[in-house]
Short mmCIF file of C-alpha atoms in Angstrom, two decimals:
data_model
loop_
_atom_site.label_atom_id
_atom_site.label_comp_id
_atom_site.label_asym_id
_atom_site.label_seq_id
_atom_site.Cartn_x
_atom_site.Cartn_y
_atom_site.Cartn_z
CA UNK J 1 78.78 135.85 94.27
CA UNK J 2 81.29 138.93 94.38
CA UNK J 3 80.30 141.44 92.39
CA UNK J 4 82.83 143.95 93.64
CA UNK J 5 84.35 145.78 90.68
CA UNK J 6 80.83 146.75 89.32
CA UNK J 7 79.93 148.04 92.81
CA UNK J 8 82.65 149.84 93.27
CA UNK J 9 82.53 152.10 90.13
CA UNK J 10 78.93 153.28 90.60
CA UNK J 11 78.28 156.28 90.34
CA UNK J 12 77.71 157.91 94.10
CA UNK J 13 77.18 161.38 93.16
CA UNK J 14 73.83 163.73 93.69
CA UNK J 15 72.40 164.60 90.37
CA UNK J 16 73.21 168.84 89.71
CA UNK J 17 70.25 170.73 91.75
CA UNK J 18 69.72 172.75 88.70
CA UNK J 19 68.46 170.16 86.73
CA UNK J 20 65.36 170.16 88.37
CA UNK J 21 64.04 173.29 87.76
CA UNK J 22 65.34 172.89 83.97
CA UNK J 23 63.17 169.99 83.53
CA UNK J 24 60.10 171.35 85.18
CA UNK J 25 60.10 174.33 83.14
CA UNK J 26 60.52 172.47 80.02
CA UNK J 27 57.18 170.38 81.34
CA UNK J 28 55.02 173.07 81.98
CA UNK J 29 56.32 174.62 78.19
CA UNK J 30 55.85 171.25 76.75
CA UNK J 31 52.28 170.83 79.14
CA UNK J 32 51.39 174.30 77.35
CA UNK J 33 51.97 173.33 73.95
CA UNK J 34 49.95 170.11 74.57
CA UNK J 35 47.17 171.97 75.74
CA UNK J 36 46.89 174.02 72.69
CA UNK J 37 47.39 171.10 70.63
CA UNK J 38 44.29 169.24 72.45
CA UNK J 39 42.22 172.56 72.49
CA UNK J 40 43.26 173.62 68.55
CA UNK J 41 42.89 169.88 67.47
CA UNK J 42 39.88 168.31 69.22
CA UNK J 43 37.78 171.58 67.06
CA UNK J 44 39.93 173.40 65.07
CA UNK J 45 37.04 174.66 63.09
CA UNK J 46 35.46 176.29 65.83
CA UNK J 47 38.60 177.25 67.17
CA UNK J 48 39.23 179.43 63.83
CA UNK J 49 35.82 180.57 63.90
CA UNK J 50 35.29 181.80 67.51
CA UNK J 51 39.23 183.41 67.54
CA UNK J 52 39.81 184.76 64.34
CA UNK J 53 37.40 186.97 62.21
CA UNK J 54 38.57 187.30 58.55
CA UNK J 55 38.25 190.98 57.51
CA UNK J 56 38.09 192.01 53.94
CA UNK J 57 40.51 194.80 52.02
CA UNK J 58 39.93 198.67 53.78
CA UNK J 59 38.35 200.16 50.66
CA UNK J 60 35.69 197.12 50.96
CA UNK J 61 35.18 197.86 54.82
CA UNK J 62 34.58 201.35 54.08
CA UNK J 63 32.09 200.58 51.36
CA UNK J 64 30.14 198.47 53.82
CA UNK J 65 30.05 201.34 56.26
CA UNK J 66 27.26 203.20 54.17
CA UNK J 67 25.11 199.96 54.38
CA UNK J 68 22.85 200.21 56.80
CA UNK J 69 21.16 196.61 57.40
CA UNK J 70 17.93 195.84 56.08
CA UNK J 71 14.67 196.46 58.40
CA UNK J 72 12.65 193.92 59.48
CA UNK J 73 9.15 193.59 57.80
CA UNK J 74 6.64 196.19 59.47
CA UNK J 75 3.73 194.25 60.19
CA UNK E 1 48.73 172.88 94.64
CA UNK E 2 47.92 172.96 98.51
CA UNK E 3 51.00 171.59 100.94
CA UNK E 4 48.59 168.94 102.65
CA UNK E 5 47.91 168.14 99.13
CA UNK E 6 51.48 167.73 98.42
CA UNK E 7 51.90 165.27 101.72
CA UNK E 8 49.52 163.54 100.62
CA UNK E 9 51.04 162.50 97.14
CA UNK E 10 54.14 162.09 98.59
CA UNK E 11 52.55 159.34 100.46
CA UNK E 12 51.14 157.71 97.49
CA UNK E 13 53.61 154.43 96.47
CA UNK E 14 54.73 154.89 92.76
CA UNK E 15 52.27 153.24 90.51
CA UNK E 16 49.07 155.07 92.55
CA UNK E 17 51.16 158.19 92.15
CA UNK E 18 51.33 157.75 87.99
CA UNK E 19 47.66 156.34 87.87
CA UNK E 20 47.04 160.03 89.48
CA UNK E 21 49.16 161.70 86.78
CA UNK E 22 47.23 160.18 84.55
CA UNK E 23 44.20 161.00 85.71
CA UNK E 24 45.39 164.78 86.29
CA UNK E 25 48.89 165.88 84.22
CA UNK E 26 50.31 168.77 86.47
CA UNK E 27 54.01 169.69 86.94
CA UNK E 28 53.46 169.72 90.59
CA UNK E 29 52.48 166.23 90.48
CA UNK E 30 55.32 165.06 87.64
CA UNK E 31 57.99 166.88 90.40
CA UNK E 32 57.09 164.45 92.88
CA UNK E 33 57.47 161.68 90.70
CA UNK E 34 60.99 163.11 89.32
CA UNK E 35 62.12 163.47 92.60
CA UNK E 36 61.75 160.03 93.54
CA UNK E 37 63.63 158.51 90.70
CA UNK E 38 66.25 161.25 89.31
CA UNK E 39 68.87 160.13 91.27
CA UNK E 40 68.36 156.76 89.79
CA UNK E 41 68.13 157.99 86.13
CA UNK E 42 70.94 160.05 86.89
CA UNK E 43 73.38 156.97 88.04
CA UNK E 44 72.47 155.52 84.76
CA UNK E 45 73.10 158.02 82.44
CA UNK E 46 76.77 158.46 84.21
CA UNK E 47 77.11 154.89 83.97
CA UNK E 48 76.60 154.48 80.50
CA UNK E 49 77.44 157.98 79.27
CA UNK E 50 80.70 158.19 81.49
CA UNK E 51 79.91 161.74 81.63
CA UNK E 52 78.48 164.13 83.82
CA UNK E 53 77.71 166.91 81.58
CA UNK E 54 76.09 164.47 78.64
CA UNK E 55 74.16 162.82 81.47
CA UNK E 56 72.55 165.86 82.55
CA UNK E 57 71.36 166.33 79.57
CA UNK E 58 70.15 162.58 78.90
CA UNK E 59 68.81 163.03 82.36
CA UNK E 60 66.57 165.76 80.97
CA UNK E 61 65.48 164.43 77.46
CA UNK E 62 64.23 161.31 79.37
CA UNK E 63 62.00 162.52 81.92
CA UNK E 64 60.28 164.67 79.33
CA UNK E 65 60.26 161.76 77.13
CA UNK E 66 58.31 159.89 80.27
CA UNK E 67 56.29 162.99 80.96
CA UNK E 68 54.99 163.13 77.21
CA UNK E 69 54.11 159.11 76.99
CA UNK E 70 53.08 158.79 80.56
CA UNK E 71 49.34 158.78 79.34
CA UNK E 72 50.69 155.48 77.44
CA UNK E 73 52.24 153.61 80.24
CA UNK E 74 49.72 150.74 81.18
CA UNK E 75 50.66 149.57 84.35
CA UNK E 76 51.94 145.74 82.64
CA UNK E 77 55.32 146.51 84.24
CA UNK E 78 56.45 148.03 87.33
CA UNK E 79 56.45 152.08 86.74
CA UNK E 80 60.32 151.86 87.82
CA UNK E 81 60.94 149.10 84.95
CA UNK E 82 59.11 150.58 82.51
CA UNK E 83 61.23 154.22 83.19
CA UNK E 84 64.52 152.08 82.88
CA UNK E 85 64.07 150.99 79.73
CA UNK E 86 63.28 153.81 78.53
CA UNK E 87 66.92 155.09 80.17
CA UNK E 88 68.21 152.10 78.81
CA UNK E 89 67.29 152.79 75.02
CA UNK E 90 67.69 156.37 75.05
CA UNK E 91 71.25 156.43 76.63
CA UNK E 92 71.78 153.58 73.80
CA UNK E 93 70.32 155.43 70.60
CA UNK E 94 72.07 158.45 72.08
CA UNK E 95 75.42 156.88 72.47
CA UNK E 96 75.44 155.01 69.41
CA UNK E 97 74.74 158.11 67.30
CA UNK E 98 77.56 159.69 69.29
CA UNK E 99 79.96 156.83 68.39
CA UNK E 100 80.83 154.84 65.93
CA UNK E 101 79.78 151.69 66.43
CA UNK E 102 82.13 148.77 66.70
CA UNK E 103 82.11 145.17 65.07
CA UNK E 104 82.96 142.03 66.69
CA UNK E 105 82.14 139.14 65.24
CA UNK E 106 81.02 136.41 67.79
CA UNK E 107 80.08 132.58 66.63
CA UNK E 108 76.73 132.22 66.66
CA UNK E 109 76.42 128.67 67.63
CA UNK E 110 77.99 129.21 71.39
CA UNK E 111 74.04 128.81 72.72
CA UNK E 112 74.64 124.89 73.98
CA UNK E 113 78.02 125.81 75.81
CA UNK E 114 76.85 129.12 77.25
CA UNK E 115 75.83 127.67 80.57
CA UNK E 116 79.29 126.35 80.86
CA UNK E 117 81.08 129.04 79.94
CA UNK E 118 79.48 131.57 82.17
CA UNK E 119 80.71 130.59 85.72
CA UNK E 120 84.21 131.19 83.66
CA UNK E 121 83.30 134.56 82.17
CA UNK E 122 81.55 135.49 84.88
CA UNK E 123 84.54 135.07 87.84
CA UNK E 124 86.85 136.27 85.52
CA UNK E 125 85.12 139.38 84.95
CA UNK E 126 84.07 139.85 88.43
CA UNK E 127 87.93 139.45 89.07
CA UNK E 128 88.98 142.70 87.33
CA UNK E 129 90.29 145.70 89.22
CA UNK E 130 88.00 148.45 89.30
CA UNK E 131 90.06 150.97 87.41
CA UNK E 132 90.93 148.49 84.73
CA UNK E 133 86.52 147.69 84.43
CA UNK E 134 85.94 151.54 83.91
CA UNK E 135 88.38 151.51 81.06
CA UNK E 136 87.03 148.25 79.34
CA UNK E 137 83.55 149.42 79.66
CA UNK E 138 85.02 152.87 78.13
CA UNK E 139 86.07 150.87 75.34
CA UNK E 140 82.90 148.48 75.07
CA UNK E 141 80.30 148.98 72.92
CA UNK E 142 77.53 150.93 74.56
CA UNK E 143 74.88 148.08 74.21
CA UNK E 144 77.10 145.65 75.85
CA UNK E 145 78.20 147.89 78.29
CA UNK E 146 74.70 148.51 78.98
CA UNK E 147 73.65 145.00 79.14
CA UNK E 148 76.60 143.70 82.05
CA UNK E 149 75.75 147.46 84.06
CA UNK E 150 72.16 146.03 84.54
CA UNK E 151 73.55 142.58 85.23
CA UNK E 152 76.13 142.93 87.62
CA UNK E 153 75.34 147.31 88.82
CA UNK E 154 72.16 147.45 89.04
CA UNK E 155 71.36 143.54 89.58
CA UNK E 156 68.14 143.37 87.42
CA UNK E 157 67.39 139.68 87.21
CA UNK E 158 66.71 138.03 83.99
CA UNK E 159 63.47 137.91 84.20
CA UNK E 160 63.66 142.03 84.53
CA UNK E 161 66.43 142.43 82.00
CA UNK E 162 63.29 140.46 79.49
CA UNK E 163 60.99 143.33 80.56
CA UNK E 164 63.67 146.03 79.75
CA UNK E 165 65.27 144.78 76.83
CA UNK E 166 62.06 143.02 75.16
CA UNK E 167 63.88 139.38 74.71
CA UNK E 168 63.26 135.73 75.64
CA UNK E 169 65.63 134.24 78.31
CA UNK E 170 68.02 133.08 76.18
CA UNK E 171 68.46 135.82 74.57
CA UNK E 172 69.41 137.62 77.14
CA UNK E 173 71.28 134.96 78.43
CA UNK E 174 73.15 134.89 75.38
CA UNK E 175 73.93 139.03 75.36
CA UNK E 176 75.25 139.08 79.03
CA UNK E 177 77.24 135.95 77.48
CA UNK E 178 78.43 138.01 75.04
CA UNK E 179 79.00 141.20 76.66
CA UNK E 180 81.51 139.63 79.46
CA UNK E 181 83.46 137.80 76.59
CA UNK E 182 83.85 141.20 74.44
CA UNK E 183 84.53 142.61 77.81
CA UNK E 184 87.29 140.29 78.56
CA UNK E 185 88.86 140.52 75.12
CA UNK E 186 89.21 144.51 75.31
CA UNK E 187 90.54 143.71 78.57
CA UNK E 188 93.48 141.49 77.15
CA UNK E 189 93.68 143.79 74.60
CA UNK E 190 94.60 146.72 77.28
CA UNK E 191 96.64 144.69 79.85
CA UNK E 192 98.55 142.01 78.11
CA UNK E 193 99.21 139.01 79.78
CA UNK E 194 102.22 139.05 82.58
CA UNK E 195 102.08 143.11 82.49
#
């Protein structure tokens, strides 16, 4: 069966050698973002908890400075 | 990654090379992979797109389409068949939002004189110049065009074009059926008889 036509208009040209190193940098951004999906995701509470510390208003820090913590019970 | 490492995956046939990906997504690993099949994509996209600078793009959007759902590829289908489709659907969804889609109304009840009417079709089309086929599958609708470019370009058998487009035989029989007749009919449409 001739199937010349078809043949004969596909495409022989290299793809553009630029295109590779677009797509590999958009993997290793997209590779990034799924890694701090996975890590955020899989324990987001402890994720908050270990990477962000919630501090209060200044005037209530400063209060707190004058606090020293309790002692432990002499025995 | 070490360059005896990098032999060695470029050793590995395709489908041990994604069950490694799987096992281990790195970059390194997905280049080998794009390198083997780019040029492929590529020929596609320029197929269907008809244009270098869209197909670049497609090009792009579809291996990072393959990278993200490579975890979800389960080895049913050949790694190369299952990447086509893919192709196939996103040139397709691309090009139809591009373009307005056309409407041509085709009997439905051809099924029991397909088989007939495709030696026909089929020499007729295979007949056209090759200038006059890039303009009629210019002018085709891009899910018809796609459908007789993996017939007669890329010669996926039926059985493949079932894995890629997710029909039965007959329907696909019946597309390819349908795609050479709309084919034809732009065709007449262009180059009137006796010109």
């Amino acid at each position: 069966m001739s199937q010349g036509p078809f043949k004969i208009i596909r495409p022989s040209d290299e793809p553009p050698a630029e295109l590779r190193k677009e797509v590999m940098g958009s993997v290793k951004l997209m590779m990034l973002m799924m890694r701090f999906m996975q890590l955020f995701m899989a324990d987001y509470a402890g994720t908050i908890f270990e990477n962000f510390r919630i501090v209060g208003r200044r005037n209530e820090r400063d209060g707190m400075k004058g606090q020293s913590s309790p002692e432990p019970p002499k025995t | 990654m070490s360059k005896k490492k990098s032999i060695q995956l470029k050793e590995l046939d395709d489908e041990a090379l994604v069950v490694e990906l799987q096992r281990h997504m790195d970059p390194e690993r997905f280049g080998v992979l794009y390198d083997r099949f780019v040029e492929r994509v590529y020929h596609k996209c320029v197929s269907m797109a008809g244009d270098k600078e869209i197909a670049k793009d497609l090009v792009h959007d579809i291996f990072l389409k393959t990278f993200a759902n490579l975890s979800k590829f389960d080895h049913r289908s050949k790694f190369g068949t299952w990447l086509y489709r893919i192709t196939y659907n996103y040139c397709l969804d691309h090009l139809r939002k591009s373009q307005r889609q056309r409407t041509v109304d085709v009997d439905d009840d051809r099924l029991e004189s397909m088989e007939d009417d495709t030696d026909r079709y089929e020499a007729e089309l295979l007949s056209l110049r090759a200038d006059k086929l890039s303009e009629v599958l210019a002018a085709l609708d891009p899910a018809d065009r796609g459908v007789l470019l993996m017939r007669y370009q890329d010669d996926l058998s039926v059985k493949e074009m079932m894995e890629v487009l997710g029909l039965g035989e007959s329907a696909v029989k019946m597309r390819v059926m349908r795609a050479r007749e709309r084919a034809l009919r732009i065709y007449e449409e262009l180059i009137p008889e006796g010109s």
